[in-house]
């Protein structure tokens, strides 16, 4: 059915999944730090993170990707050169994870910031009154309550990251898009293989839709919803 | 950096001497796809919320497919895929249309934004207060008049904030056009990079240009919201 390219395409699919999952993990970590920074009382810190989210969200992800991919290599080269070390080449997968994580970290920052602000103040005050430490408040009260508000945003961001992984093939990563393009060129059937790539992505988004629905049910267990 | 701007400034903005390039092409891609996609999305959104499932289902399928796959893959289908088909190359009109990278890009962008916009508008139509529609029915409005006088003016206003996001995202999507050999801002930036080996300047300039367009668009939408959403403006102290 895939004219002998099934192995290459499966390999590419795994690379895409690896890229998407690692960059979403990185983006969530950056997002949590960023949300903390943007809500910080220090004007300097909140200003820096404010700049980060505004600049990143105003520039196309593809431009940032090329900027970081080519720019990072030059920065690394000058560092290794001044230290007298051998040149370190960034592999496309690492560059893809770093750039996607860095870009979508800005989107996650906004998601988490909104969610943190939506947690009722009284809950935190109550926890303080009960003598919870800061870390305990975050782990036991703030985080679970925040997740409920953040979930729709997280779901959206995940879907966007999943689709953005297609761009990393332009940096030379052998992901599912690159594999199908190669297969299309090899068999002179680019139309068929482009559709194959589309179907694979569609399967991913459908599955993640299901998982997100389940997660949303899980995190809204204690919330009563008004019947309309 | 001054050298780069002197040498490539014109091609970054509007022309390299032979054809339109850079900012002009990016804006043309953005405006044509957003306008066509937006106009198409209005009737599609009305169909999307229709109670007839033979109308509703195909539109749902269309938005599902186009929102579930990356734009880059869609562009590959239209740009390199379509032209390899016998049928397309055999028909004069299709042959002429799909041979141009610009046409393929605009087609892919339009269909993509139309899918997202349809869902935004459909959501806004569902959010129109029930009472307004009942009142219109009670006054004996025809179905056409109900949509043109009550539902659409209200729904398109509600959709404005979400729609502004979609337009900004569309601007970001136009950066993909260089993969179809369309000479937009990013294509020129890549040319600068390969000529000068200065990726920070080359892509940095492109990033600044995109940032400026984003800010202009955001401010335009802020003005539009001030004008058309005045009645729901939050009370300020």
PDB file of N, CA, C and O in Angstrom, chain A residues 165-175 177-178, chain B residues 72:
ATOM      1  N   UNK A 165       4.900  20.711  14.370  1.00  0.00           N
ATOM      2  CA  UNK A 165       6.043  19.821  14.160  1.00  0.00           C
ATOM      3  C   UNK A 165       6.291  19.606  12.672  1.00  0.00           C
ATOM      4  O   UNK A 165       7.407  19.292  12.276  1.00  0.00           O
ATOM      5  N   UNK A 166       5.247  19.780  11.856  1.00  0.00           N
ATOM      6  CA  UNK A 166       5.426  19.588  10.416  1.00  0.00           C
ATOM      7  C   UNK A 166       6.471  20.553   9.866  1.00  0.00           C
ATOM      8  O   UNK A 166       7.155  20.249   8.889  1.00  0.00           O
ATOM      9  N   UNK A 167       6.584  21.738  10.513  1.00  0.00           N
ATOM     10  CA  UNK A 167       7.517  22.745  10.010  1.00  0.00           C
ATOM     11  C   UNK A 167       8.965  22.329  10.216  1.00  0.00           C
ATOM     12  O   UNK A 167       9.849  22.786   9.497  1.00  0.00           O
ATOM     13  N   UNK A 168       9.213  21.470  11.241  1.00  0.00           N
ATOM     14  CA  UNK A 168      10.598  21.154  11.576  1.00  0.00           C
ATOM     15  C   UNK A 168      11.252  20.350  10.454  1.00  0.00           C
ATOM     16  O   UNK A 168      12.474  20.337  10.330  1.00  0.00           O
ATOM     17  N   UNK A 169      10.440  19.739   9.587  1.00  0.00           N
ATOM     18  CA  UNK A 169      11.039  19.028   8.453  1.00  0.00           C
ATOM     19  C   UNK A 169      11.785  20.007   7.552  1.00  0.00           C
ATOM     20  O   UNK A 169      12.691  19.616   6.831  1.00  0.00           O
ATOM     21  N   UNK A 170      11.407  21.306   7.616  1.00  0.00           N
ATOM     22  CA  UNK A 170      12.113  22.307   6.811  1.00  0.00           C
ATOM     23  C   UNK A 170      13.526  22.551   7.339  1.00  0.00           C
ATOM     24  O   UNK A 170      14.372  23.076   6.637  1.00  0.00           O
ATOM     25  N   UNK A 171      13.774  22.192   8.618  1.00  0.00           N
ATOM     26  CA  UNK A 171      15.122  22.319   9.166  1.00  0.00           C
ATOM     27  C   UNK A 171      15.947  21.077   8.856  1.00  0.00           C
ATOM     28  O   UNK A 171      17.093  20.981   9.252  1.00  0.00           O
ATOM     29  N   UNK A 172      15.322  20.089   8.201  1.00  0.00           N
ATOM     30  CA  UNK A 172      16.064  18.890   7.815  1.00  0.00           C
ATOM     31  C   UNK A 172      15.834  17.700   8.720  1.00  0.00           C
ATOM     32  O   UNK A 172      16.577  16.732   8.656  1.00  0.00           O
ATOM     33  N   UNK A 173      14.818  17.770   9.579  1.00  0.00           N
ATOM     34  CA  UNK A 173      14.529  16.621  10.440  1.00  0.00           C
ATOM     35  C   UNK A 173      13.780  15.558   9.637  1.00  0.00           C
ATOM     36  O   UNK A 173      12.890  15.885   8.859  1.00  0.00           O
ATOM     37  N   UNK A 174      14.144  14.283   9.854  1.00  0.00           N
ATOM     38  CA  UNK A 174      13.490  13.203   9.111  1.00  0.00           C
ATOM     39  C   UNK A 174      12.192  12.804   9.791  1.00  0.00           C
ATOM     40  O   UNK A 174      12.066  11.703  10.307  1.00  0.00           O
ATOM     41  N   UNK A 175      11.229  13.694   9.798  1.00  0.00           N
ATOM     42  CA  UNK A 175       9.958  13.389  10.451  1.00  0.00           C
ATOM     43  C   UNK A 175       8.983  12.828   9.422  1.00  0.00           C
ATOM     44  O   UNK A 175       9.367  12.488   8.298  1.00  0.00           O
ATOM     45  N   UNK A 177       6.619  14.179   7.713  1.00  0.00           N
ATOM     46  CA  UNK A 177       6.412  14.966   6.496  1.00  0.00           C
ATOM     47  C   UNK A 177       7.564  14.735   5.522  1.00  0.00           C
ATOM     48  O   UNK A 177       7.352  14.480   4.327  1.00  0.00           O
ATOM     49  N   UNK A 178       8.785  14.799   6.052  1.00  0.00           N
ATOM     50  CA  UNK A 178       9.959  14.572   5.204  1.00  0.00           C
ATOM     51  C   UNK A 178       9.888  13.178   4.589  1.00  0.00           C
ATOM     52  O   UNK A 178      10.148  13.005   3.392  1.00  0.00           O
TER      53      UNK A 178
ATOM     54  N   UNK B  72       1.194  23.044   6.403  1.00  0.00           N
ATOM     55  CA  UNK B  72       2.291  22.665   5.515  1.00  0.00           C
ATOM     56  C   UNK B  72       1.915  21.434   4.693  1.00  0.00           C
ATOM     57  O   UNK B  72       2.187  21.365   3.493  1.00  0.00           O
TER      58      UNK B  72
END
